[in-house]
Every structure is written in C-alpha cells, then in structure tokens.
PDB file of C-alpha atoms in Angstrom:
ATOM      1  CA  UNK A1327     -39.582  77.914 -95.713  1.00 65.00           C
ATOM      2  CA  UNK A1328     -43.160  76.962 -94.236  1.00 69.00           C
ATOM      3  CA  UNK A1329     -43.210  73.207 -94.404  1.00 80.00           C
ATOM      4  CA  UNK A1330     -45.979  71.905 -96.813  1.00 88.00           C
ATOM      5  CA  UNK A1331     -48.469  70.423 -94.490  1.00 89.00           C
ATOM      6  CA  UNK A1332     -48.307  73.439 -91.817  1.00 90.00           C
ATOM      7  CA  UNK A1333     -49.089  75.626 -95.084  1.00 90.00           C
ATOM      8  CA  UNK A1334     -51.786  72.777 -95.750  1.00 92.00           C
ATOM      9  CA  UNK A1335     -52.986  73.511 -92.366  1.00 91.00           C
ATOM     10  CA  UNK A1336     -53.155  77.385 -92.802  1.00 92.00           C
ATOM     11  CA  UNK A1337     -54.973  77.727 -96.040  1.00 93.00           C
ATOM     12  CA  UNK A1338     -56.997  74.423 -96.107  1.00 93.00           C
ATOM     13  CA  UNK A1339     -57.536  73.337 -92.567  1.00 93.00           C
ATOM     14  CA  UNK A1340     -58.200  76.165 -90.618  1.00 94.00           C
ATOM     15  CA  UNK A1341     -61.242  77.519 -92.851  1.00 94.00           C
ATOM     16  CA  UNK A1342     -62.765  74.006 -93.255  1.00 94.00           C
ATOM     17  CA  UNK A1343     -62.727  73.338 -89.585  1.00 93.00           C
ATOM     18  CA  UNK A1344     -64.072  76.979 -88.872  1.00 93.00           C
ATOM     19  CA  UNK A1345     -67.030  76.483 -91.392  1.00 93.00           C
ATOM     20  CA  UNK A1346     -67.742  72.575 -90.018  1.00 92.00           C
ATOM     21  CA  UNK A1347     -67.266  73.473 -86.128  1.00 92.00           C
ATOM     22  CA  UNK A1348     -68.430  76.938 -86.215  1.00 91.00           C
ATOM     23  CA  UNK A1349     -65.885  78.665 -84.235  1.00 92.00           C
ATOM     24  CA  UNK A1350     -65.839  82.562 -84.234  1.00 92.00           C
ATOM     25  CA  UNK A1351     -62.114  82.980 -83.756  1.00 92.00           C
ATOM     26  CA  UNK A1352     -59.346  81.196 -85.750  1.00 91.00           C
ATOM     27  CA  UNK A1353     -57.433  80.482 -82.516  1.00 92.00           C
ATOM     28  CA  UNK A1354     -60.116  78.107 -81.192  1.00 92.00           C
ATOM     29  CA  UNK A1355     -59.402  75.791 -84.179  1.00 94.00           C
ATOM     30  CA  UNK A1356     -57.558  72.768 -82.924  1.00 94.00           C
ATOM     31  CA  UNK A1357     -53.941  72.672 -84.020  1.00 93.00           C
ATOM     32  CA  UNK A1358     -51.027  70.178 -83.254  1.00 93.00           C
ATOM     33  CA  UNK A1359     -48.673  70.749 -80.411  1.00 95.00           C
ATOM     34  CA  UNK A1360     -46.138  68.126 -80.247  1.00 96.00           C
ATOM     35  CA  UNK A1361     -45.442  64.699 -81.641  1.00 95.00           C
ATOM     36  CA  UNK A1362     -43.383  62.124 -79.152  1.00 96.00           C
ATOM     37  CA  UNK A1363     -41.849  59.500 -80.848  1.00 94.00           C
ATOM     38  CA  UNK A1364     -40.817  56.420 -78.435  1.00 93.00           C
ATOM     39  CA  UNK A1365     -39.504  53.509 -78.762  1.00 89.00           C
ATOM     40  CA  UNK A1366     -38.565  50.967 -75.675  1.00 85.00           C
ATOM     41  CA  UNK A1367     -36.384  47.756 -75.386  1.00 78.00           C
ATOM     42  CA  UNK A1368     -36.067  45.308 -72.817  1.00 69.00           C
ATOM     43  CA  UNK A1369     -32.640  44.288 -74.363  1.00 69.00           C
ATOM     44  CA  UNK A1370     -31.074  47.544 -73.915  1.00 61.00           C
ATOM     45  CA  UNK A1371     -30.544  47.068 -70.346  1.00 62.00           C
ATOM     46  CA  UNK A1372     -27.939  44.273 -70.946  1.00 71.00           C
ATOM     47  CA  UNK A1373     -26.568  45.222 -74.846  1.00 75.00           C
ATOM     48  CA  UNK A1374     -25.457  48.966 -75.110  1.00 77.00           C
ATOM     49  CA  UNK A1375     -25.259  48.098 -78.929  1.00 81.00           C
ATOM     50  CA  UNK A1376     -28.951  47.842 -79.357  1.00 82.00           C
ATOM     51  CA  UNK A1377     -29.321  51.137 -77.772  1.00 84.00           C
ATOM     52  CA  UNK A1378     -26.917  52.878 -79.860  1.00 85.00           C
ATOM     53  CA  UNK A1379     -28.560  51.313 -82.770  1.00 83.00           C
ATOM     54  CA  UNK A1380     -31.694  52.361 -81.920  1.00 85.00           C
ATOM     55  CA  UNK A1381     -30.536  55.522 -81.281  1.00 88.00           C
ATOM     56  CA  UNK A1382     -29.161  55.962 -84.212  1.00 88.00           C
ATOM     57  CA  UNK A1383     -32.155  55.147 -86.490  1.00 86.00           C
ATOM     58  CA  UNK A1384     -34.625  56.986 -84.810  1.00 89.00           C
ATOM     59  CA  UNK A1385     -32.328  60.357 -85.372  1.00 91.00           C
ATOM     60  CA  UNK A1386     -32.420  59.749 -88.904  1.00 89.00           C
ATOM     61  CA  UNK A1387     -36.260  58.588 -89.032  1.00 89.00           C
ATOM     62  CA  UNK A1388     -36.870  62.145 -86.642  1.00 90.00           C
ATOM     63  CA  UNK A1389     -34.330  64.423 -87.634  1.00 88.00           C
ATOM     64  CA  UNK A1390     -33.050  65.014 -83.832  1.00 92.00           C
ATOM     65  CA  UNK A1391     -31.276  63.351 -81.538  1.00 93.00           C
ATOM     66  CA  UNK A1392     -33.440  60.946 -79.344  1.00 93.00           C
ATOM     67  CA  UNK A1393     -33.036  60.857 -75.001  1.00 93.00           C
ATOM     68  CA  UNK A1394     -32.187  58.034 -73.059  1.00 90.00           C
ATOM     69  CA  UNK A1395     -35.112  56.811 -70.561  1.00 87.00           C
ATOM     70  CA  UNK A1396     -34.297  54.952 -67.550  1.00 87.00           C
ATOM     71  CA  UNK A1397     -36.208  52.544 -65.513  1.00 86.00           C
ATOM     72  CA  UNK A1398     -38.081  54.748 -62.443  1.00 89.00           C
ATOM     73  CA  UNK A1399     -37.592  51.467 -60.104  1.00 90.00           C
ATOM     74  CA  UNK A1400     -36.146  47.989 -59.928  1.00 89.00           C
ATOM     75  CA  UNK A1401     -38.165  45.219 -61.004  1.00 85.00           C
ATOM     76  CA  UNK A1402     -36.778  41.572 -60.039  1.00 87.00           C
ATOM     77  CA  UNK A1403     -39.090  39.958 -62.239  1.00 85.00           C
ATOM     78  CA  UNK A1404     -37.629  41.601 -65.404  1.00 79.00           C
ATOM     79  CA  UNK A1405     -34.175  41.648 -64.485  1.00 79.00           C
ATOM     80  CA  UNK A1406     -34.490  45.396 -64.103  1.00 80.00           C
ATOM     81  CA  UNK A1407     -32.659  47.936 -62.242  1.00 85.00           C
ATOM     82  CA  UNK A1408     -32.896  51.453 -60.918  1.00 88.00           C
ATOM     83  CA  UNK A1409     -31.827  54.000 -63.644  1.00 85.00           C
ATOM     84  CA  UNK A1410     -31.130  51.371 -66.159  1.00 85.00           C
ATOM     85  CA  UNK A1411     -31.623  52.841 -70.131  1.00 84.00           C
ATOM     86  CA  UNK A1412     -34.901  50.782 -71.136  1.00 85.00           C
ATOM     87  CA  UNK A1413     -35.441  52.866 -73.967  1.00 87.00           C
ATOM     88  CA  UNK A1414     -35.359  56.363 -76.072  1.00 91.00           C
ATOM     89  CA  UNK A1415     -37.647  59.132 -77.004  1.00 94.00           C
ATOM     90  CA  UNK A1416     -37.627  61.945 -78.633  1.00 95.00           C
ATOM     91  CA  UNK A1417     -40.609  65.220 -78.902  1.00 96.00           C
ATOM     92  CA  UNK A1418     -40.532  67.053 -81.960  1.00 94.00           C
ATOM     93  CA  UNK A1419     -42.391  70.246 -82.038  1.00 94.00           C
ATOM     94  CA  UNK A1420     -42.827  73.263 -84.595  1.00 90.00           C
ATOM     95  CA  UNK A1421     -41.331  72.825 -88.374  1.00 90.00           C
ATOM     96  CA  UNK A1422     -39.548  69.143 -87.468  1.00 91.00           C
ATOM     97  CA  UNK A1423     -42.989  67.808 -86.230  1.00 92.00           C
ATOM     98  CA  UNK A1424     -44.608  69.128 -89.415  1.00 92.00           C
ATOM     99  CA  UNK A1425     -42.009  67.604 -91.381  1.00 90.00           C
ATOM    100  CA  UNK A1426     -42.395  64.622 -89.632  1.00 91.00           C
ATOM    101  CA  UNK A1427     -45.759  64.080 -90.108  1.00 92.00           C
ATOM    102  CA  UNK A1428     -45.799  64.594 -93.537  1.00 90.00           C
ATOM    103  CA  UNK A1429     -43.371  61.778 -94.056  1.00 89.00           C
ATOM    104  CA  UNK A1430     -45.265  59.004 -91.782  1.00 90.00           C
ATOM    105  CA  UNK A1431     -48.298  60.086 -93.363  1.00 90.00           C
ATOM    106  CA  UNK A1432     -47.231  60.317 -97.082  1.00 89.00           C
ATOM    107  CA  UNK A1433     -44.027  57.848 -97.170  1.00 88.00           C
ATOM    108  CA  UNK A1434     -44.624  55.776 -93.892  1.00 87.00           C
ATOM    109  CA  UNK A1435     -48.035  54.191 -94.050  1.00 87.00           C
ATOM    110  CA  UNK A1436     -48.173  53.658 -97.826  1.00 86.00           C
ATOM    111  CA  UNK A1437     -45.211  51.492 -97.629  1.00 85.00           C
ATOM    112  CA  UNK A1438     -46.688  49.362 -94.828  1.00 85.00           C
ATOM    113  CA  UNK A1439     -47.310  45.858 -95.871  1.00 84.00           C
ATOM    114  CA  UNK A1440     -50.935  45.234 -96.024  1.00 85.00           C
ATOM    115  CA  UNK A1441     -52.051  48.573 -94.594  1.00 86.00           C
ATOM    116  CA  UNK A1442     -55.533  49.379 -94.312  1.00 88.00           C
ATOM    117  CA  UNK A1443     -55.801  52.412 -92.800  1.00 88.00           C
ATOM    118  CA  UNK A1444     -55.210  53.352 -89.022  1.00 90.00           C
ATOM    119  CA  UNK A1445     -57.645  52.942 -86.391  1.00 90.00           C
ATOM    120  CA  UNK A1446     -60.174  55.666 -85.619  1.00 90.00           C
ATOM    121  CA  UNK A1447     -60.622  54.184 -81.856  1.00 91.00           C
ATOM    122  CA  UNK A1448     -57.148  55.520 -80.568  1.00 90.00           C
ATOM    123  CA  UNK A1449     -57.643  58.794 -79.228  1.00 91.00           C
ATOM    124  CA  UNK A1450     -57.499  59.408 -75.838  1.00 90.00           C
ATOM    125  CA  UNK A1451     -60.428  61.087 -75.016  1.00 88.00           C
ATOM    126  CA  UNK A1452     -58.778  64.558 -75.136  1.00 89.00           C
ATOM    127  CA  UNK A1453     -58.136  64.805 -79.211  1.00 88.00           C
ATOM    128  CA  UNK A1454     -54.941  63.361 -79.011  1.00 93.00           C
ATOM    129  CA  UNK A1455     -53.732  60.129 -81.153  1.00 94.00           C
ATOM    130  CA  UNK A1456     -51.555  57.109 -80.913  1.00 94.00           C
ATOM    131  CA  UNK A1457     -50.340  54.985 -83.579  1.00 92.00           C
ATOM    132  CA  UNK A1458     -47.674  52.442 -83.436  1.00 90.00           C
ATOM    133  CA  UNK A1459     -45.449  51.584 -85.858  1.00 87.00           C
ATOM    134  CA  UNK A1460     -44.397  47.955 -86.258  1.00 85.00           C
ATOM    135  CA  UNK A1461     -41.182  48.142 -88.595  1.00 82.00           C
ATOM    136  CA  UNK A1462     -38.366  51.243 -88.912  1.00 79.00           C
ATOM    137  CA  UNK A1463     -37.632  50.548 -92.576  1.00 79.00           C
ATOM    138  CA  UNK A1464     -41.182  51.818 -93.677  1.00 84.00           C
ATOM    139  CA  UNK A1465     -39.286  55.036 -93.812  1.00 84.00           C
ATOM    140  CA  UNK A1466     -37.008  55.779 -96.738  1.00 80.00           C
ATOM    141  CA  UNK A1467     -34.183  57.285 -94.536  1.00 83.00           C
ATOM    142  CA  UNK A1468     -33.361  53.702 -93.223  1.00 81.00           C
ATOM    143  CA  UNK A1469     -31.073  51.542 -95.337  1.00 77.00           C
ATOM    144  CA  UNK A1470     -32.433  47.977 -95.608  1.00 77.00           C
ATOM    145  CA  UNK A1471     -28.988  46.539 -96.006  1.00 72.00           C
ATOM    146  CA  UNK A1472     -27.866  48.530 -92.247  1.00 73.00           C
ATOM    147  CA  UNK A1473     -31.023  46.667 -90.245  1.00 76.00           C
ATOM    148  CA  UNK A1474     -29.589  44.486 -87.829  1.00 75.00           C
ATOM    149  CA  UNK A1475     -33.141  44.074 -85.781  1.00 76.00           C
ATOM    150  CA  UNK A1476     -36.761  44.827 -86.734  1.00 79.00           C
ATOM    151  CA  UNK A1477     -37.832  47.303 -84.216  1.00 81.00           C
ATOM    152  CA  UNK A1478     -40.796  49.197 -83.822  1.00 83.00           C
ATOM    153  CA  UNK A1479     -41.858  52.349 -81.964  1.00 87.00           C
ATOM    154  CA  UNK A1480     -45.030  54.392 -80.687  1.00 92.00           C
ATOM    155  CA  UNK A1481     -46.027  58.139 -81.973  1.00 94.00           C
ATOM    156  CA  UNK A1482     -48.238  59.991 -79.719  1.00 95.00           C
ATOM    157  CA  UNK A1483     -50.091  63.122 -81.693  1.00 95.00           C
ATOM    158  CA  UNK A1484     -50.778  65.711 -78.985  1.00 95.00           C
ATOM    159  CA  UNK A1485     -53.388  68.050 -80.475  1.00 94.00           C
ATOM    160  CA  UNK A1486     -55.116  71.517 -78.699  1.00 94.00           C
ATOM    161  CA  UNK A1487     -58.306  69.642 -79.845  1.00 93.00           C
ATOM    162  CA  UNK A1488     -61.239  69.487 -76.820  1.00 91.00           C
ATOM    163  CA  UNK A1489     -62.952  66.117 -77.927  1.00 91.00           C
ATOM    164  CA  UNK A1490     -62.176  62.879 -79.885  1.00 91.00           C
ATOM    165  CA  UNK A1491     -64.144  64.584 -82.763  1.00 92.00           C
ATOM    166  CA  UNK A1492     -62.479  67.818 -83.048  1.00 93.00           C
ATOM    167  CA  UNK A1493     -59.016  65.826 -83.166  1.00 92.00           C
ATOM    168  CA  UNK A1494     -60.064  63.601 -85.723  1.00 92.00           C
ATOM    169  CA  UNK A1495     -61.556  65.863 -88.209  1.00 93.00           C
ATOM    170  CA  UNK A1496     -58.016  67.691 -87.619  1.00 93.00           C
ATOM    171  CA  UNK A1497     -55.689  64.626 -88.548  1.00 93.00           C
ATOM    172  CA  UNK A1498     -57.925  63.735 -91.626  1.00 92.00           C
ATOM    173  CA  UNK A1499     -57.603  66.943 -92.777  1.00 93.00           C
ATOM    174  CA  UNK A1500     -54.174  66.755 -92.587  1.00 92.00           C
ATOM    175  CA  UNK A1501     -54.181  64.074 -94.467  1.00 90.00           C
ATOM    176  CA  UNK A1502     -54.176  60.873 -92.116  1.00 90.00           C
ATOM    177  CA  UNK A1503     -55.796  57.737 -93.733  1.00 91.00           C
ATOM    178  CA  UNK A1504     -58.349  56.379 -91.222  1.00 91.00           C
ATOM    179  CA  UNK A1505     -60.332  53.204 -91.604  1.00 88.00           C
ATOM    180  CA  UNK A1506     -63.887  53.540 -92.539  1.00 79.00           C
TER     181      UNK A1506
END
C-alpha cells in the first residue's frame, strides 16, 4: 500500500515540476530524502521521567522509537556534564516519512491555534526546510489528559532540491501551507 502523499508526489508533483523547471529526466525532480524530528530539553539532564515522557510522546507522533541525544561536552554555566542526556531525535525515511508529513500538513497545522501558514523564509539555501512545533498536543495521537507539560519540537525536512525555490515549490505541491 502506497502512502497517499507518495502517490500524489508520483502522479501530480513530478509532472508539474518537470514542466515548470524544464527537467529532461524524472530523476532530476527533487524528492524528500528524510525528515528529522528533534526535541531538546534542558530539564531532562536532572529528571529522567521528563525524558521518558518526551520519548513516549515522540514515538506516538512519529511511529518510530526516538534515540537519546547526549551532551558532547561539559558546560558549567548550564550545569551540564559530558554524555548527559539532553534531548531526543527521530530520523524518518520512506513510508513513515510520507505518513508523518501527511499528518503534519493535514492534521497538525490546521489544529494549531491562530495558524496563518508557515514561513517561506525558513529554507537553508539548499532546499531543506525547518519548522518548529510549539505544542505536541496538535497531533491527534496525543491525548490531552496524558500531557504533563507542554513541549515543542523541531522538524527538519531534507530534500534533494538544489535551490530554495525548487524546495519550496516541491513542498507547496505536497500541500505545505506557506504564508503569502
């Protein structure tokens, strides 16, 4: 079973981008490589229960178990030692990636309070897009009663586009609601 967003990419996005950017081969059309979901928390170093709750929430949202990221070096000003857990991260590829992006665009963004669209200026110069989600409760997998603390996370959408213009067009054809 092919994900809805992947079939939309193959049926509509590829021909539209080939016509718009005058590609000669379908393999030149930019595609999604991976999506990295990253959640950092400074309190996770002192309290292991916060880190476990973050892992549980992120695994429900992404459908994949997150890895624990650790501090690379000690920073005395932050009361941080080397190899102390400071956050979690998930790298999504393939069908899981398309499923997550579909839920992000069609379920999470519309449920965000006062949502006007995502910024078209969050590209990194090479066609990759970064967006921050301020609250994990916008995803329907998270029960409102089970939330002990509001947590946000970052989503990095990595594409094979060569420029920001190509990356933005790819994401807008996939349904990303950019501001005008």
